[in-house]
Each structure stands twice: as C-alpha cells, then as structure tokens.
Amino acid sequence: MSSMWKKTAGAALLLTLLSGCHRQIVTQTTVSTSGPIRVVFIPKNSGNPYFDAVNTGFKKASGQLGFKYTQLAPATAEATNQIPIIQQQIQNGVNAIAISPNSTDALAPVLKQAMQKGVTVITVDADMTGSESSRNACVLPTDFSQVGSSQIELMGSLMGYQGKFAILSATTDAPNQNFWIAGMKQALKNPKYSKMTLVGIVYGNDDPQKSLLEAQSLLTRYPDLKGILAPTSVGLAAAAQAVESARDAGRVQVTGLGTPNQMRRYVTDGTVKEFALWDPSAMGDLAGTLAYLMAKKSVQPAPGVHFQVPSGGSYQFGPNNVLSTGPLLTFSKSNIGSYHF
Ligand code: RAM
C-alpha cells in the first residue's frame, strides 16, 4: 500500500490509497479560511433566463460585500445533475453553496456531506422540502403557501371558473413546483372552483423544446381545453408559444409564473392576459448576502432570529430557517412595461 498527500490552495487534503488492484480515493476537505469568502450558486439548469435574473442579484451582493462569486449550472434540470458540481465544490473548499435544488431525495446526502465539511449550504428559489436538515437556511422568492392558491385563482378568473385545464410543470422531482401543485390541488377543493376540472399534469423538464411539445400535445389531446397553467417560466413561455401558433388565443387561456421579458411578446399580442412572478434578482441578492454572512459566521440562522443586511433592511428567519423576499406580482398589458427582467 502507498499513500500520497496533496495540499491544495483551499486547504483540501487528498489522500490516495492504493491497495492491490483497488484504488480508493478519500478526500478530506475543509473550507478555505484564508482569502476572500467564496460563494457558488448552482441553479437548476443553464440557459434559463429566470436564473440569469437570480444571478444578477448574486453579482450585486458580491460587488457590494466583496465575496468571490461563481455560478455553475448543469446543462439540464435532471434530479442528479447537480451532484458532481456540489462534490467538486466541496473538494475545492468553497465557503458557501447556494443551490436551487432539482430534487430533495437525490441531493440530500451530498448536501449533508457539504455541511459536515463545514460548507454553508443554503437553498434558493426552491427548498429541500421534507429534508430541511440537509441545508442550513433557505431563501424563497415569496411566501410559498400562497402560490398554489393564487395561481388557481388566476387561472379560474381567466377561464370563467369553469371548464378543463391542465398543468404544465417543470420536472417531476422539482421541489418548488411540486409544493405549488400541492397548494393548487388543495385550493381546487374550494367550492368556488368546483366547475374547473384539472385534466392532467405534464412535465416539460424546464426544457423549451420538451415543454413546447407537451403544450402542443395538450391542445390536440383536449380539443375543449380552456386553460394551461404553467408554474414555471420555461413552461409558461412554451405554452404561450404553442397557443399563439395554433391560433388558439382566446379559446385556451395561458397563465402561470414567468419573466416579463419572456412573456412581453405574448402579453402584447393578447395570447396571455395575466401571469405572475416575483423579482428573482431581489432573491439572488438576499441569498448571496446571507451566504456570505453565514460563511463569515456573522449570522447564525434560527427561527425568530433577526439580522440586518449591510445594504439596509432587516430580515427574520421563519420556521425551518426560511427567509422570503417577495411580493408576488401580477403582470398584464397595463404594467408589464415597467418590468425589465
Ligand atoms: C423556472 C424554474 C424556477 C421557478 C421559475 C418560476 O425558471 O423552474 O425554479 O422558480 O420557473
């Protein structure tokens, strides 16, 4: 047996054990204690304009506070695709990982490993629902308990509270969409919505092409469909595109969560009357700030604890160490011109 120790700049110790023909690599990493605090943000996937807006917020916090910031995204939003990035960052001795998780089950073990190595782990935009002990704190863009019911009210008001509608979601594992869909199903029990029928939930995986195909197949499968509700910015733009090209605007109402920049065209041409979102960059700014303050040990999250952000304002952790920004905004022809993200 032979062994080799290698020291990296981030104080990572790599122990390679060679035994017979089995080569086992054991890594012992501690977070960097010298130099600027390093924060990485791992969005669900690359090429999604929503996360570009979140990234803008992180960059703002990094510019103001002086931490070193990197964004690293997997190509697609599959449940396991963020794991190698997290492992690499642990090995590099990053101080804080902020992540929009694609899955609770797939990511809980590796995020726990990161925490055990002293890395600050915060979830952003979506939480590790049911596995909150696998991250230190969470920054959500709005009060999640209101999202499902407000999306159903939006869909209902557009389709006259009656007829068939379908949900076009992101991935089957997405913790945020699944949380909102549970809220939608709960809201549908209200007698106000008794004439609305949810005919199905389809998944476009936050991939523009797959989302478009799913939206198109809903239109053919249900000729009497009155609405598509897409609680994902990728799905909403794809549903609007499908309805616009099928010249189904007016017959099929499209709404959900989306960015004003992606939806401007469809709101202007009347395909989409109303949709909702929050300010993603405000969430990124707070998440970057919190990651930095926690990595510096200036903030220790616990329910009820208040903290001041250096740029002004104060926040209080809720149950499970959750913070939220907000508010939930509704966009239409009358106000979309004022929003540029
Ligand atoms: C997509 C992603 C993201 C979600 C937005 C509304 O960009 O699924 O997680 O918050 O939509």
CSV table of N, CA and C in Angstrom, one decimal, residues 41-55 71-79 81-82 85 99-103 124-125 170-171 174 176-177 204-211 232-235 262:
chain,number,residue,atom,x,y,z
A,41,PHE,N,-23.2,29.6,-6.7
A,41,PHE,CA,-24.6,29.4,-6.9
A,41,PHE,C,-24.8,28.4,-7.9
A,42,ILE,N,-25.6,27.4,-7.6
A,42,ILE,CA,-25.9,26.3,-8.6
A,42,ILE,C,-27.4,26.3,-8.9
A,43,PRO,N,-27.7,26.9,-10.1
A,43,PRO,CA,-29.1,27.0,-10.5
A,43,PRO,C,-29.6,25.6,-11.0
A,44,LYS,N,-30.9,25.5,-11.3
A,44,LYS,CA,-31.4,24.2,-11.8
A,44,LYS,C,-30.8,23.8,-13.1
A,45,ASN,N,-30.6,24.7,-14.0
A,45,ASN,CA,-30.1,24.4,-15.3
A,45,ASN,C,-29.5,25.7,-16.0
A,46,SER,N,-28.8,25.5,-17.0
A,46,SER,CA,-28.2,26.7,-17.7
A,46,SER,C,-29.2,27.1,-18.8
A,47,GLY,N,-29.0,28.2,-19.3
A,47,GLY,CA,-29.9,28.7,-20.5
A,47,GLY,C,-31.3,29.1,-20.1
A,48,ASN,N,-31.5,29.3,-18.8
A,48,ASN,CA,-32.9,29.7,-18.3
A,48,ASN,C,-32.8,31.1,-17.9
A,49,PRO,N,-33.5,32.0,-18.6
A,49,PRO,CA,-33.4,33.5,-18.3
A,49,PRO,C,-33.8,33.8,-16.9
A,50,TYR,N,-34.7,33.0,-16.3
A,50,TYR,CA,-35.1,33.2,-14.9
A,50,TYR,C,-33.8,33.2,-14.0
A,51,PHE,N,-32.9,32.3,-14.2
A,51,PHE,CA,-31.8,32.2,-13.4
A,51,PHE,C,-30.7,33.2,-13.7
A,52,ASP,N,-30.8,33.8,-14.9
A,52,ASP,CA,-29.9,34.9,-15.3
A,52,ASP,C,-30.3,36.1,-14.3
A,53,ALA,N,-31.6,36.2,-14.1
A,53,ALA,CA,-32.0,37.3,-13.2
A,53,ALA,C,-31.6,37.1,-11.8
A,54,VAL,N,-31.7,35.8,-11.3
A,54,VAL,CA,-31.2,35.5,-10.0
A,54,VAL,C,-29.7,35.8,-9.9
A,55,ASN,N,-29.0,35.4,-10.9
A,55,ASN,CA,-27.5,35.6,-11.0
A,55,ASN,C,-27.2,37.1,-10.8
A,71,GLN,N,-21.1,31.2,-10.6
A,71,GLN,CA,-22.4,30.4,-10.9
A,71,GLN,C,-22.0,29.2,-11.7
A,72,LEU,N,-22.4,28.1,-11.3
A,72,LEU,CA,-22.1,26.8,-12.1
A,72,LEU,C,-23.4,26.1,-12.2
A,73,ALA,N,-23.8,25.8,-13.5
A,73,ALA,CA,-25.1,25.2,-13.7
A,73,ALA,C,-25.0,23.9,-14.5
A,74,PRO,N,-25.8,22.9,-14.2
A,74,PRO,CA,-25.8,21.7,-15.1
A,74,PRO,C,-26.6,22.1,-16.4
A,75,ALA,N,-26.3,21.3,-17.4
A,75,ALA,CA,-27.0,21.6,-18.7
A,75,ALA,C,-28.5,21.4,-18.6
A,76,THR,N,-28.9,20.4,-17.9
A,76,THR,CA,-30.4,20.1,-17.8
A,76,THR,C,-30.8,20.0,-16.3
A,77,ALA,N,-32.1,20.0,-16.1
A,77,ALA,CA,-32.6,20.1,-14.7
A,77,ALA,C,-32.9,18.7,-14.1
A,78,GLU,N,-32.1,17.7,-14.6
A,78,GLU,CA,-32.4,16.3,-14.0
A,78,GLU,C,-32.0,16.2,-12.6
A,79,ALA,N,-32.7,15.3,-11.9
A,79,ALA,CA,-32.5,15.2,-10.4
A,79,ALA,C,-31.1,15.1,-9.9
A,81,ASN,N,-28.2,15.8,-11.7
A,81,ASN,CA,-27.2,16.6,-12.5
A,81,ASN,C,-26.4,17.6,-11.6
A,82,GLN,N,-26.9,18.0,-10.5
A,82,GLN,CA,-26.1,19.0,-9.7
A,82,GLN,C,-25.1,18.3,-8.8
A,85,ILE,N,-21.3,18.8,-9.4
A,85,ILE,CA,-20.9,20.2,-9.2
A,85,ILE,C,-20.7,20.4,-7.7
A,99,ILE,N,-28.0,26.8,-3.6
A,99,ILE,CA,-28.5,25.9,-4.7
A,99,ILE,C,-30.0,26.0,-4.8
A,100,SER,N,-30.4,26.0,-6.1
A,100,SER,CA,-31.9,25.8,-6.4
A,100,SER,C,-32.0,24.3,-6.7
A,101,PRO,N,-32.4,23.5,-5.7
A,101,PRO,CA,-32.4,22.1,-5.9
A,101,PRO,C,-33.4,21.5,-6.9
A,102,ASN,N,-32.9,20.6,-7.7
A,102,ASN,CA,-33.7,19.9,-8.7
A,102,ASN,C,-34.5,18.7,-8.0
A,103,SER,N,-34.0,18.3,-6.9
A,103,SER,CA,-34.6,17.2,-6.2
A,103,SER,C,-34.3,17.2,-4.7
A,124,VAL,N,-32.1,28.2,-2.5
A,124,VAL,CA,-32.6,29.4,-3.0
A,124,VAL,C,-33.7,29.1,-4.1
A,125,ASP,N,-34.8,29.7,-4.0
A,125,ASP,CA,-35.8,29.6,-5.1
A,125,ASP,C,-36.7,28.3,-4.9
A,170,ALA,N,-42.5,21.7,-14.4
A,170,ALA,CA,-41.0,21.6,-14.8
A,170,ALA,C,-40.7,20.1,-14.8
A,171,THR,N,-39.8,19.6,-13.8
A,171,THR,CA,-39.5,18.2,-13.7
A,171,THR,C,-40.4,17.5,-12.7
A,174,ALA,N,-39.1,18.4,-9.2
A,174,ALA,CA,-38.9,19.8,-8.7
A,174,ALA,C,-39.6,20.2,-7.4
A,176,ASN,N,-40.0,23.0,-5.8
A,176,ASN,CA,-40.8,24.2,-5.7
A,176,ASN,C,-42.1,23.9,-6.5
A,177,GLN,N,-42.0,23.5,-7.7
A,177,GLN,CA,-43.3,23.2,-8.5
A,177,GLN,C,-44.2,22.2,-7.8
A,204,GLY,N,-42.5,19.4,-18.7
A,204,GLY,CA,-41.6,19.8,-19.8
A,204,GLY,C,-40.1,19.9,-19.4
A,205,ASN,N,-39.8,19.5,-18.1
A,205,ASN,CA,-38.4,19.4,-17.6
A,205,ASN,C,-37.7,20.7,-17.7
A,206,ASP,N,-38.4,21.8,-17.7
A,206,ASP,CA,-37.7,23.2,-17.9
A,206,ASP,C,-36.8,23.2,-19.1
A,207,ASP,N,-37.2,22.4,-20.1
A,207,ASP,CA,-36.5,22.4,-21.4
A,207,ASP,C,-37.5,23.0,-22.4
A,208,PRO,N,-37.1,24.1,-23.1
A,208,PRO,CA,-38.0,24.8,-24.0
A,208,PRO,C,-38.7,23.8,-25.0
A,209,GLN,N,-37.9,23.0,-25.7
A,209,GLN,CA,-38.4,22.1,-26.7
A,209,GLN,C,-39.4,21.1,-26.1
A,210,LYS,N,-39.0,20.4,-25.1
A,210,LYS,CA,-39.9,19.4,-24.5
A,210,LYS,C,-41.2,20.1,-23.9
A,211,SER,N,-41.1,21.3,-23.4
A,211,SER,CA,-42.2,22.0,-22.8
A,211,SER,C,-43.2,22.4,-24.0
A,232,THR,N,-43.9,27.5,-14.1
A,232,THR,CA,-42.5,27.5,-14.5
A,232,THR,C,-42.3,28.5,-15.6
A,233,SER,N,-41.3,29.3,-15.5
A,233,SER,CA,-41.1,30.3,-16.6
A,233,SER,C,-40.8,29.7,-17.9
A,234,VAL,N,-40.1,28.5,-17.9
A,234,VAL,CA,-39.9,27.9,-19.2
A,234,VAL,C,-41.2,27.3,-19.8
A,235,GLY,N,-42.0,26.7,-18.9
A,235,GLY,CA,-43.2,26.1,-19.4
A,235,GLY,C,-44.2,27.2,-19.8
A,262,GLN,N,-39.6,37.4,-21.1
A,262,GLN,CA,-40.0,36.3,-21.9
A,262,GLN,C,-41.5,36.4,-22.4
